[in-house]
Coordinates of C-alpha atoms in Angstrom, one line a residue:
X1 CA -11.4 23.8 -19.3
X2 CA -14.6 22.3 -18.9
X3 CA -16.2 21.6 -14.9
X4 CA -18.5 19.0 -15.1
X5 CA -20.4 16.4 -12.4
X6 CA -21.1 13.4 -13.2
X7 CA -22.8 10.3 -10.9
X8 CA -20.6 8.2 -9.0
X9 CA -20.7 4.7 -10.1
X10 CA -20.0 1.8 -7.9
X11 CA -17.0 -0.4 -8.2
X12 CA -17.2 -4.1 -8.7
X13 CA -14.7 -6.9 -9.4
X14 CA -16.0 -9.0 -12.4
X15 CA -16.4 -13.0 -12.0
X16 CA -13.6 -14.6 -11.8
X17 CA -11.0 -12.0 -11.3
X18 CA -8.0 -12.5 -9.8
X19 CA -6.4 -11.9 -6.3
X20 CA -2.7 -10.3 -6.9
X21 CA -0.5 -9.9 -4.4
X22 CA -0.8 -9.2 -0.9
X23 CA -4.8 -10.4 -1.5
X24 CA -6.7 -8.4 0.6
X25 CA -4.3 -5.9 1.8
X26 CA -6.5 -3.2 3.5
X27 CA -5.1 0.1 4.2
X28 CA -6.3 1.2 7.4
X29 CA -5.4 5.1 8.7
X30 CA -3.8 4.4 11.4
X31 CA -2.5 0.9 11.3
X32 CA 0.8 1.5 12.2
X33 CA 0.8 3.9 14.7
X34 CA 4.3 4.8 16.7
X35 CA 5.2 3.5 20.2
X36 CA 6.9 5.3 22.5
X37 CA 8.1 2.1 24.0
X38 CA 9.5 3.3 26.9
X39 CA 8.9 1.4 29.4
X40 CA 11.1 1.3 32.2
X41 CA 15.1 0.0 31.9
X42 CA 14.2 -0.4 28.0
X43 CA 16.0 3.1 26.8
X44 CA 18.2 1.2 24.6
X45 CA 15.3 -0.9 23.4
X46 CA 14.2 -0.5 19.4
X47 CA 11.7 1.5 19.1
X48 CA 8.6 0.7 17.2
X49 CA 8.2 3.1 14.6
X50 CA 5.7 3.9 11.5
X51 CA 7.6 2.7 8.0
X52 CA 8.1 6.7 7.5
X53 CA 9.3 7.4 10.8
X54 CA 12.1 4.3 10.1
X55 CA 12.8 6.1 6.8
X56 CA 14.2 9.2 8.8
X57 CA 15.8 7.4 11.4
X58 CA 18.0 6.2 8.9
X59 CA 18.4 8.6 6.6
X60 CA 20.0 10.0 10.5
X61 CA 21.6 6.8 11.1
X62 CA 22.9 7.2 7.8
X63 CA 25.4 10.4 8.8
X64 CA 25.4 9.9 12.1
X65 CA 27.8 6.5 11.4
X66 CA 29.5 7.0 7.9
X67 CA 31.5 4.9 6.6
X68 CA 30.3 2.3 9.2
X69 CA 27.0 2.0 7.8
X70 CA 26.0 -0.7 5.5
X71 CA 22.1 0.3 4.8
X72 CA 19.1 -0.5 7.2
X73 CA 15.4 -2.1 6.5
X74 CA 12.4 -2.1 7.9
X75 CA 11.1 -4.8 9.6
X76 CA 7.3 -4.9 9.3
X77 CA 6.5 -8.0 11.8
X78 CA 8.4 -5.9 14.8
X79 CA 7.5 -2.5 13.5
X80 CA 11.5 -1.4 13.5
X81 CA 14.7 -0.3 12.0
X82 CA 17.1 -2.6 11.3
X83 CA 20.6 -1.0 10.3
X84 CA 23.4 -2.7 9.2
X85 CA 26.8 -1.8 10.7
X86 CA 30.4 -2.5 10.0
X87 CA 31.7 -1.8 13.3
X88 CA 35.9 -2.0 12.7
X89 CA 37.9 -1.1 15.4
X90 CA 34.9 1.3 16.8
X91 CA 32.7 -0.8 18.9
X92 CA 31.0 3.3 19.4
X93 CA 29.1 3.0 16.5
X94 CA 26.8 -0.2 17.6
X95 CA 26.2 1.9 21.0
X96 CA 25.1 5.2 19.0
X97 CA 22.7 3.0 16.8
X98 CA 21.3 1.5 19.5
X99 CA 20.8 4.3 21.3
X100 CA 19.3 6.2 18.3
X101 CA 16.4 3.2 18.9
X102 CA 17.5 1.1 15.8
X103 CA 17.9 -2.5 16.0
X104 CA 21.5 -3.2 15.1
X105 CA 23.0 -5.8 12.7
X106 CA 26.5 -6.2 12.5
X107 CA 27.7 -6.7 8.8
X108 CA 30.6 -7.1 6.1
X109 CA 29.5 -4.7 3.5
X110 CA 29.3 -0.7 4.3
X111 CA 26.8 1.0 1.5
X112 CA 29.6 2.6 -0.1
X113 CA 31.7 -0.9 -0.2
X114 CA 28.1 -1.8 -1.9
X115 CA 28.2 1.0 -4.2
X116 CA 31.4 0.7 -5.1
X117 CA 30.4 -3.1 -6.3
X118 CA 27.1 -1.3 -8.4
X119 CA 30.1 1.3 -10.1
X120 CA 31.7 -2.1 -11.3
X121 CA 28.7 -3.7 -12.4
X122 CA 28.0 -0.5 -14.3
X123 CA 31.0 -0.4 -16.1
X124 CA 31.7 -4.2 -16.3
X125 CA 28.3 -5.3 -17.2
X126 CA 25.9 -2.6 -18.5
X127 CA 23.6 -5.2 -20.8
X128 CA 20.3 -4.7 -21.5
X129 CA 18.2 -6.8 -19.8
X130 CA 20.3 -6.5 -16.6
X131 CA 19.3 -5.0 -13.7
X132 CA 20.9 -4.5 -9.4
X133 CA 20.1 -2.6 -6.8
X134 CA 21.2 -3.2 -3.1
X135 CA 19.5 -5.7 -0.5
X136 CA 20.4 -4.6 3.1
X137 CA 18.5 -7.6 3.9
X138 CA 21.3 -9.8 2.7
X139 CA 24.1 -7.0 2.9
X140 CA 25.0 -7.5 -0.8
X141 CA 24.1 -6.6 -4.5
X142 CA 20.8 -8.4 -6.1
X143 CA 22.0 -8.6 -9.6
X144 CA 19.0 -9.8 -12.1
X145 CA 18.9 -10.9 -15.8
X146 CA 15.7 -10.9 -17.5
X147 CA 15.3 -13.4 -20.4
X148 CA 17.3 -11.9 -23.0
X149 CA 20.3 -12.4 -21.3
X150 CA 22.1 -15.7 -22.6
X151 CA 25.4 -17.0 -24.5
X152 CA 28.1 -14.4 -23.9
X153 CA 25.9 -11.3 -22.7
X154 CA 25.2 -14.3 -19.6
X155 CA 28.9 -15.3 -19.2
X156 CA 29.8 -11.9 -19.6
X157 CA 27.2 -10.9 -16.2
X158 CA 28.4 -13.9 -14.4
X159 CA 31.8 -13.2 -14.7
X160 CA 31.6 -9.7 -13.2
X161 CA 29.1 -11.0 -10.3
X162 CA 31.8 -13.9 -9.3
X163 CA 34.8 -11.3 -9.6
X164 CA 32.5 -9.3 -7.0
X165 CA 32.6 -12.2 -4.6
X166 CA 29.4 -14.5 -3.3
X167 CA 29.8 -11.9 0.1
X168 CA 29.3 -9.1 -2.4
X169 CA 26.7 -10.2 -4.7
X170 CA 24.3 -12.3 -5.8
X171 CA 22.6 -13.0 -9.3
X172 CA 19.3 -14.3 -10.6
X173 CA 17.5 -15.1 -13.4
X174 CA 13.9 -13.5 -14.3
X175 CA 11.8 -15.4 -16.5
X176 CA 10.5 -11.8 -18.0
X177 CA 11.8 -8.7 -20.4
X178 CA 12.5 -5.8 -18.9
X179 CA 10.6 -3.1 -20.4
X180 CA 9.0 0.3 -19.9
X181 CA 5.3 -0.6 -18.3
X182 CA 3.9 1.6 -21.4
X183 CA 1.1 0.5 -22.9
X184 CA -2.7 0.7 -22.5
X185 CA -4.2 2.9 -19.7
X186 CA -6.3 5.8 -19.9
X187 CA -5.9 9.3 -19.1
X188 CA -4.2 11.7 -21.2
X189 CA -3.0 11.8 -25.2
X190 CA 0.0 12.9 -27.3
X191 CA -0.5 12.0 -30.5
X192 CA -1.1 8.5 -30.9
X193 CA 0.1 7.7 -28.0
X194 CA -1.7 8.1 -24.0
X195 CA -0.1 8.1 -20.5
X196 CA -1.5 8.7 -17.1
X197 CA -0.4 10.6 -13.9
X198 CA 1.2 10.4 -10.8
X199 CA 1.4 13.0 -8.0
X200 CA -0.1 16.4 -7.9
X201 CA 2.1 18.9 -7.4
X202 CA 3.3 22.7 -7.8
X203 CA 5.9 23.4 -9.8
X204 CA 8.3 26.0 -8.7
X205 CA 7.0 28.9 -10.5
X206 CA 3.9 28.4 -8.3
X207 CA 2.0 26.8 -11.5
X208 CA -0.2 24.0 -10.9
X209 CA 1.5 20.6 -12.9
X210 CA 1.5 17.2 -11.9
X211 CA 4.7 14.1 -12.2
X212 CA 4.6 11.2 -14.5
X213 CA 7.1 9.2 -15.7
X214 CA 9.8 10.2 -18.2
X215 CA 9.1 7.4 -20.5
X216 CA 5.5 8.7 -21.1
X217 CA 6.7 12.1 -22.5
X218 CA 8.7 9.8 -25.5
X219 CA 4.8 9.9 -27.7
X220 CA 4.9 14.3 -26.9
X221 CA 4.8 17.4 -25.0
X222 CA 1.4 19.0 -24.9
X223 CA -0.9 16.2 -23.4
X224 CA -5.0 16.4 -24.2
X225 CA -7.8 14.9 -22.3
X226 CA -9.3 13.5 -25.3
X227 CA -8.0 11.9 -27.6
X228 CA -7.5 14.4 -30.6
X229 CA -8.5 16.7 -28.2
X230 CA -7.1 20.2 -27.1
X231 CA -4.2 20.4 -25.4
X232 CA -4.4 21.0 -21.2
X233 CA -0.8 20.4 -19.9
X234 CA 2.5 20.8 -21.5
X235 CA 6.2 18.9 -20.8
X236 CA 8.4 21.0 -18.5
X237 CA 11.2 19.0 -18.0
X238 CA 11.8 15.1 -18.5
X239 CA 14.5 12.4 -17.6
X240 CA 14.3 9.1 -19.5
X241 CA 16.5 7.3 -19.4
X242 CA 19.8 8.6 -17.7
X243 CA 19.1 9.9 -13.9
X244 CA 15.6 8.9 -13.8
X245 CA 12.5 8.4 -15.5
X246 CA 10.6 11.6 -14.0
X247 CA 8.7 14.2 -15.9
X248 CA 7.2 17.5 -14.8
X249 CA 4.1 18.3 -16.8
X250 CA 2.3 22.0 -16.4
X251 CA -1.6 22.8 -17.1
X252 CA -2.1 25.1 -19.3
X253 CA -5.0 26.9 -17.1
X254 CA -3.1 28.1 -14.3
X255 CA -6.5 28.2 -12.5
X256 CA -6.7 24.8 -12.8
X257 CA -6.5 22.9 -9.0
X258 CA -6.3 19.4 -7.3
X259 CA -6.2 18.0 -4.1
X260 CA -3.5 16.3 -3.0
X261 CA -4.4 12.8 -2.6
X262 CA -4.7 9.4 -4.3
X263 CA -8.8 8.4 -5.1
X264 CA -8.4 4.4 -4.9
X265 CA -12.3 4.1 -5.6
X266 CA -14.3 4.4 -2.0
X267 CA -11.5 5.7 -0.1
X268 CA -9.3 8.5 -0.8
X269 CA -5.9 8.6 1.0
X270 CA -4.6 11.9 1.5
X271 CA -1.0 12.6 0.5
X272 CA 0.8 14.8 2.9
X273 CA 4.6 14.5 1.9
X274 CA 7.1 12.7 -0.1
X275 CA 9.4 10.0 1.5
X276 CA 12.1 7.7 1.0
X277 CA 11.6 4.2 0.4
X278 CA 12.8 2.0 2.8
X279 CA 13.2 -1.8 2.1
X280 CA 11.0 -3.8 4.1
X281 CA 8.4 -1.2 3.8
X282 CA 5.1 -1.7 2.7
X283 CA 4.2 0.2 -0.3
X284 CA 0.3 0.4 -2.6
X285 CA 0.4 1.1 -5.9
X286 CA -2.3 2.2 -8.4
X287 CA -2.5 1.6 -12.2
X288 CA -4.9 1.8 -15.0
X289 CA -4.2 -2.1 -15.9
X290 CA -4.4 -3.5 -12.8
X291 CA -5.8 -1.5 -10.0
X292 CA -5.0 -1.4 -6.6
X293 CA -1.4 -4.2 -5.8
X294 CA 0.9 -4.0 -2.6
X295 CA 4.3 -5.6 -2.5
X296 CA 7.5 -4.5 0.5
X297 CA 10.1 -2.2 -1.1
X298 CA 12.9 -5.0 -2.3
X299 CA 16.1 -2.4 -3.0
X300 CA 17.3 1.0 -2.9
X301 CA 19.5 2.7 -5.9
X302 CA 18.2 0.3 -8.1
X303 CA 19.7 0.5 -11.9
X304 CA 18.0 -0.6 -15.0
X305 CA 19.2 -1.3 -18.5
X306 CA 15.8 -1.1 -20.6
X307 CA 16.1 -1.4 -24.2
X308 CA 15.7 2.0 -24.4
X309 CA 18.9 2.6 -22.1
X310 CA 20.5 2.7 -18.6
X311 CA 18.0 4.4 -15.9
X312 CA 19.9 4.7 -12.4
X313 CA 18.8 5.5 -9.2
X314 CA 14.9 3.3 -8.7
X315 CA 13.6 1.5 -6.3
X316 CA 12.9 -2.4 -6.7
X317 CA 9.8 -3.7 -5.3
X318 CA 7.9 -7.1 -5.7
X319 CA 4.5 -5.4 -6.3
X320 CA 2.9 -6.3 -9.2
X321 CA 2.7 -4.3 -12.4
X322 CA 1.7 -4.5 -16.3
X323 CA 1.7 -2.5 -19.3
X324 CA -0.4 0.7 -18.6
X325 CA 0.6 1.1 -15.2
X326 CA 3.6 3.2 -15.6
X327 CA 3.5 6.8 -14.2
X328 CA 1.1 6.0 -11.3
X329 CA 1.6 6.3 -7.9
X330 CA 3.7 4.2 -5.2
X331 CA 2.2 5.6 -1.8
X332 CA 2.2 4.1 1.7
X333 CA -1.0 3.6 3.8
X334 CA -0.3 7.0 5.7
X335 CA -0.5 9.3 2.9
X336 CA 3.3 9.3 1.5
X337 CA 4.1 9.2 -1.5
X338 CA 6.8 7.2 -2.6
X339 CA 7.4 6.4 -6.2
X340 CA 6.2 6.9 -9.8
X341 CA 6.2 3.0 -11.6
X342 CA 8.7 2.9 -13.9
X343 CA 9.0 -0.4 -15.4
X344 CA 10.0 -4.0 -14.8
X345 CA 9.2 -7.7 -15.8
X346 CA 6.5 -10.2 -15.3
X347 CA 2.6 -9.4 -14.8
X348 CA 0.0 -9.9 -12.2
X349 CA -0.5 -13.0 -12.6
X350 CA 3.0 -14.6 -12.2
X351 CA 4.6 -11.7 -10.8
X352 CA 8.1 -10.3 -11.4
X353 CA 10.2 -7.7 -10.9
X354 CA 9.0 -3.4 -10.9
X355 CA 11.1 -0.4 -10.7
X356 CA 9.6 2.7 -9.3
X357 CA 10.9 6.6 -9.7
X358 CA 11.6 8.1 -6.3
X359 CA 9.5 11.1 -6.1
X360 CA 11.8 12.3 -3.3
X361 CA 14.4 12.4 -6.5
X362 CA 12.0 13.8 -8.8
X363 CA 10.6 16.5 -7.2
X364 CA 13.9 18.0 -6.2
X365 CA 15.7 17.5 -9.9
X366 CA 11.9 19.6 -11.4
X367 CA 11.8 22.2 -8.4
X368 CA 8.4 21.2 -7.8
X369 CA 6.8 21.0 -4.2
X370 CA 3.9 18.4 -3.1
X371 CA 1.6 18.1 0.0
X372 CA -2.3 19.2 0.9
X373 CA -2.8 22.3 -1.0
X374 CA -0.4 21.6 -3.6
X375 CA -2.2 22.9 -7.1
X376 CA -1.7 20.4 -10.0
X377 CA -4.5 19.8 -12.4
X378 CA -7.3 17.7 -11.3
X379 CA -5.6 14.8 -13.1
X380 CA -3.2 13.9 -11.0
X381 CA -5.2 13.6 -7.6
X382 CA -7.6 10.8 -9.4
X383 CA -5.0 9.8 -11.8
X384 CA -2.0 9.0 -9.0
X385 CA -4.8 6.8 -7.8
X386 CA -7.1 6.5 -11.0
X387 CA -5.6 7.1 -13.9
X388 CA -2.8 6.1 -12.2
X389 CA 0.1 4.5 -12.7
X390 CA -1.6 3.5 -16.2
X391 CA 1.7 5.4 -17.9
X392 CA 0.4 3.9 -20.9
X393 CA 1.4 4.4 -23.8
X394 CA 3.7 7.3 -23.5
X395 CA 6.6 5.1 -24.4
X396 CA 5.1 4.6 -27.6
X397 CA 8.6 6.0 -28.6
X398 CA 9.4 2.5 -26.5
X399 CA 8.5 1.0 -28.9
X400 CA 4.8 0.2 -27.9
X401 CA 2.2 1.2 -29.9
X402 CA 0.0 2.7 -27.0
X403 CA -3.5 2.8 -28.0
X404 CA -5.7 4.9 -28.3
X405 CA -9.0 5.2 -27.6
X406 CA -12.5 7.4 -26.8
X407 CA -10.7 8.3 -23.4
X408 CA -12.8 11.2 -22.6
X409 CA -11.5 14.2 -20.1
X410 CA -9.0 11.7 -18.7
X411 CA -7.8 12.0 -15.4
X412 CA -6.6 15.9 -16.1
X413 CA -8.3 18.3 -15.6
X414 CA -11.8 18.1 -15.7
X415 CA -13.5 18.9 -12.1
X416 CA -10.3 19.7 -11.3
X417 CA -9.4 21.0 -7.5
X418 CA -12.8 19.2 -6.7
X419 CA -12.5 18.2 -3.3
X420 CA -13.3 15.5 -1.0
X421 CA -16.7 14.4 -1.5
X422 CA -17.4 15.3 -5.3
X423 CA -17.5 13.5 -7.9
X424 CA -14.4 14.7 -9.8
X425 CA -13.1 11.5 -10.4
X426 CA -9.8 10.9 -12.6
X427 CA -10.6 7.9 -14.5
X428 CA -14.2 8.1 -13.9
X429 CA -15.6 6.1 -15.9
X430 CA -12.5 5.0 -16.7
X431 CA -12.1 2.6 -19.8
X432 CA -9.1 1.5 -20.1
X433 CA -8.7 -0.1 -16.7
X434 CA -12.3 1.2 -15.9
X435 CA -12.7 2.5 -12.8
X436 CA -9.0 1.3 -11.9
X437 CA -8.0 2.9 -8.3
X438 CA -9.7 5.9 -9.7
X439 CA -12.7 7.9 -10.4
X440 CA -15.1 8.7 -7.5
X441 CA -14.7 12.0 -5.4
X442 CA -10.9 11.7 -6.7
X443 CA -10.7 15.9 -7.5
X444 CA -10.1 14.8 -10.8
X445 CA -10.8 14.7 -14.4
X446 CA -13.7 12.5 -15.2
X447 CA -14.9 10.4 -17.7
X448 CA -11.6 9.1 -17.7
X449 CA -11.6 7.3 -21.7
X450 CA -13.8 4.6 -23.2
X451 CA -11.0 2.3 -24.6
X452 CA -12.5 -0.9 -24.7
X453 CA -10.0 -3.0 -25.1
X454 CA -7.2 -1.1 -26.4
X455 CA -4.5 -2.2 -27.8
X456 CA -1.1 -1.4 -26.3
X457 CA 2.2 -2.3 -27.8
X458 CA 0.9 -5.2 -28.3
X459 CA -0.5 -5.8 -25.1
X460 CA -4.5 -6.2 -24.5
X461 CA -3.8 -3.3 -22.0
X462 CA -5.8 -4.7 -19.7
X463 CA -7.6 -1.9 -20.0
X464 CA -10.6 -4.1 -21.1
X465 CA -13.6 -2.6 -21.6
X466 CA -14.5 0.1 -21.8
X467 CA -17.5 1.8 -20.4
X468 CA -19.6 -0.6 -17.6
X469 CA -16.5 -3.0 -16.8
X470 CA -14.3 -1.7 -13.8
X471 CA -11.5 -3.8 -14.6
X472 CA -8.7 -3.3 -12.0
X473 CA -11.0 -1.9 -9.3
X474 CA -11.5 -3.5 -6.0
X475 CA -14.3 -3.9 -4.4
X476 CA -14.7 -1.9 -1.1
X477 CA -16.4 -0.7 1.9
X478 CA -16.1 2.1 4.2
X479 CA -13.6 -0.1 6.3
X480 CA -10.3 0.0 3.8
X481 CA -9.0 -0.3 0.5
X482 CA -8.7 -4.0 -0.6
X483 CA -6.2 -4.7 -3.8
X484 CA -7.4 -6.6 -6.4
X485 CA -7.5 -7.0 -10.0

């Protein structure tokens, strides 16, 4: 594999472009800092906690009161843990809550009363276009149809939601399609067919490989950085659909290296660890179409009937996406990584509703590791932020025609393992989605495609131009990242 340097080029938002969500949305290092709150007679207090830190309180919480627990969120305006409790006969479980520093809500659901409710949904009302995950926030189920679902696939839905109960479950409509995000992007080619990349990561045989979305694998299994190019990285193992939409993906150079972090343009965040999404949290997400988005994590054990088939066990979020974002990385402002985008409904410029992979649930299922040091190709450093999330195209087996394009030394591999500080960038350069989260000093591949404009699965990809426009980058200074599209 190739190492070349190229010249960092500066990121610029064209005229007119649009704020999406959470508009200027800066991610500061140290933002969210914990408390120790202890001041004096306020033991029992809540504590204020980082968004990760809440993540293991309740995973704690979570044992610690069993069947009297009915989920927990995070509450971003007080910095705490709320968790939901069902306290029975056994006013003890409120006092051990409290005293684990969580603020306590008393409910009527427990999460496995909640789950029970999903198992019924499942086997009552598994229609594609359908989709439920559990809000702690309300204590119930958020059912969702897209459009597709009307006449008696609706009455069908309905039906199942009311035998639920209006204390069990709720149901909306969603003026989108539910669909694999899988179109457009640059970064790496199968075929006809491209994708980009999530985390960096090491896969258990101490190989360097990287994660990306199941779905992408659908267009093939030895991925190039060119398109027509030779092959750098090979499918391992992939999920789609079924438990997941995860794939482990190996270089081919077992020299090859990458830093572990996500290269949004100016900054780069470092990621130390994966975590479990929490709802309430807020969460950043990178893709080739669209750049830099944040949204708050909306539901946990989310399932989703694509087309394609029934994917269980995502995360629901309100951050933005569009075709040629899946793959890419969900990370928090700390340096966790969180999810790899999945798919959803909607765009950036109405909104909708996304579905990300848990990486906690990925890495685990492909024995892979992740965290500074971890080898993965070049790719996935710049592509989790640059390439990133632009999962484009490798549903083409979705059904979307992902296009193609000059897409040179995507995202993998090239300058791989560069470090802070040179100009590896994944997606440098970057057509599709030029310069999208990506490119500069990312310790990835570089030159990151030329598609001007590509065509995916119908979709202008977003991708737009090619070499010179840095569609989906944000404009930045040495202060933060700001979101933008």
């Amino acid at each position: 594999m190739s190492h070349k340097r190229i010249p960092k080029r500066k990121a610029a938002i064209a005229a007119g472009s649009v704020v999406a969500l959470g508009a200027a949305a800066i991610l500061l290092p140290n933002a969210n800092a914990s408390q120790d709150g202890s001041s004096d007679g306020a033991a029992a207090a809540p504590k204020t906690l980082k968004a990760g830190d809440a993540s293991d309180l309740a995973s704690q919480l979570s044992g610690l009161l069993g069947e009297a627990f009915g989920g927990s969120y995070y509450d971003g305006d007080s910095q705490q843990l709320v968790v939901n409790v069902v306290p029975g006969d056994n006013s003890n479980v409120v006092v051990q809550a409290k005293a684990a520093g969580a603020k306590v809500r008393e409910v009527e659901n427990s999460w496995s009363e909640l789950q029970d409710g999903a198992s019924t949904l499942k086997s009552d009302a598994t229609i594609a276009g359908t989709s439920w995950s559990i809000d702690p926030r309300t204590n119930k189920l958020l059912v969702t149809a897209d459009s597709t679902v009307t006449g008696a696939k609706w009455d069908r839905l309905e039906s199942t939601v009311k035998e639920l109960g209006s204390d069990m479950a709720t149901i909306k409509k969603s003026s989108g399609t539910f669909k694999p995000f899988v179109s457009g992007g640059d970064a790496i080619f199968a075929g006809g067919s491209r994708c980009s990349l999530g985390f960096n990561v090491t896969a258990g045989d101490g190989s360097p490989a990287f994660l990306t979305a199941g779905h992408c694998t659908l267009g093939g299994n030895e991925w190039s950085d060119t398109q027509g190019g030779q092959p750098i990285a090979t499918v391992d193992q992939a999920t789609f659909p079924g438990n997941g939409d995860f794939a482990l993906v190996k270089y081919d150079d077992p020299a090859t290296e990458a830093p572990s972090e996500v290269n949004t343009g100016d900054q780069t965040v470092p990621i130390t660890e994966a975590a479990e999404a929490t709802v309430g949290q807020q969460v950043f997400r990178m893709g080739s179409t669209t750049g830099l988005n944040d949204g708050q994590v909306l539901g946990l054990d989310a399932t989703v009937n694509y087309p394609e088939g029934t994917v269980t066990g995502l995360i629901q979020t309100d951050v933005c996406a569009e075709p040629g974002d899946s793959g890419g990385s969900l990370f928090t402002q700390d340096g966790l990584a969180i999810g790899l985008t999945s798919g959803g409904s909607g765009d950036c410029t109405a909104g909708g509703e996304t579905f990300f992979q848990p990486v906690t649930t990925a890495l685990e299922a492909v024995g892979a590791t992740l965290g500074a040091g971890g080898a993965a190709g070049g790719a996935a450093g710049g592509a989790a932020g640059g390439g990133a999330g632009g999962a484009a195209g490798g549903g083409a087996g979705a059904g979307d025609e992902a296009g193609a394009g000059a897409g040179q030394e995507a995202g993998a591999g090239d300058e791989a393992g560069a470090g802070a500080g040179e100009e590896a960038g994944a997606g440098e350069e970057a057509g599709a989605g030029d310069e999208a989260g990506a490119g500069q000093e990312a310790g990835a591949g570089e030159e990151a495609g030329a598609g001007a404009g590509e065509q995916a699965g119908g979709d202008e990809a977003g991708a737009g131009a090619g070499a010179g426009q840095d569609a989906g980058q944000g404009v930045e200074d040495n202060s933060g990242l700001t979101e933008s599209r």
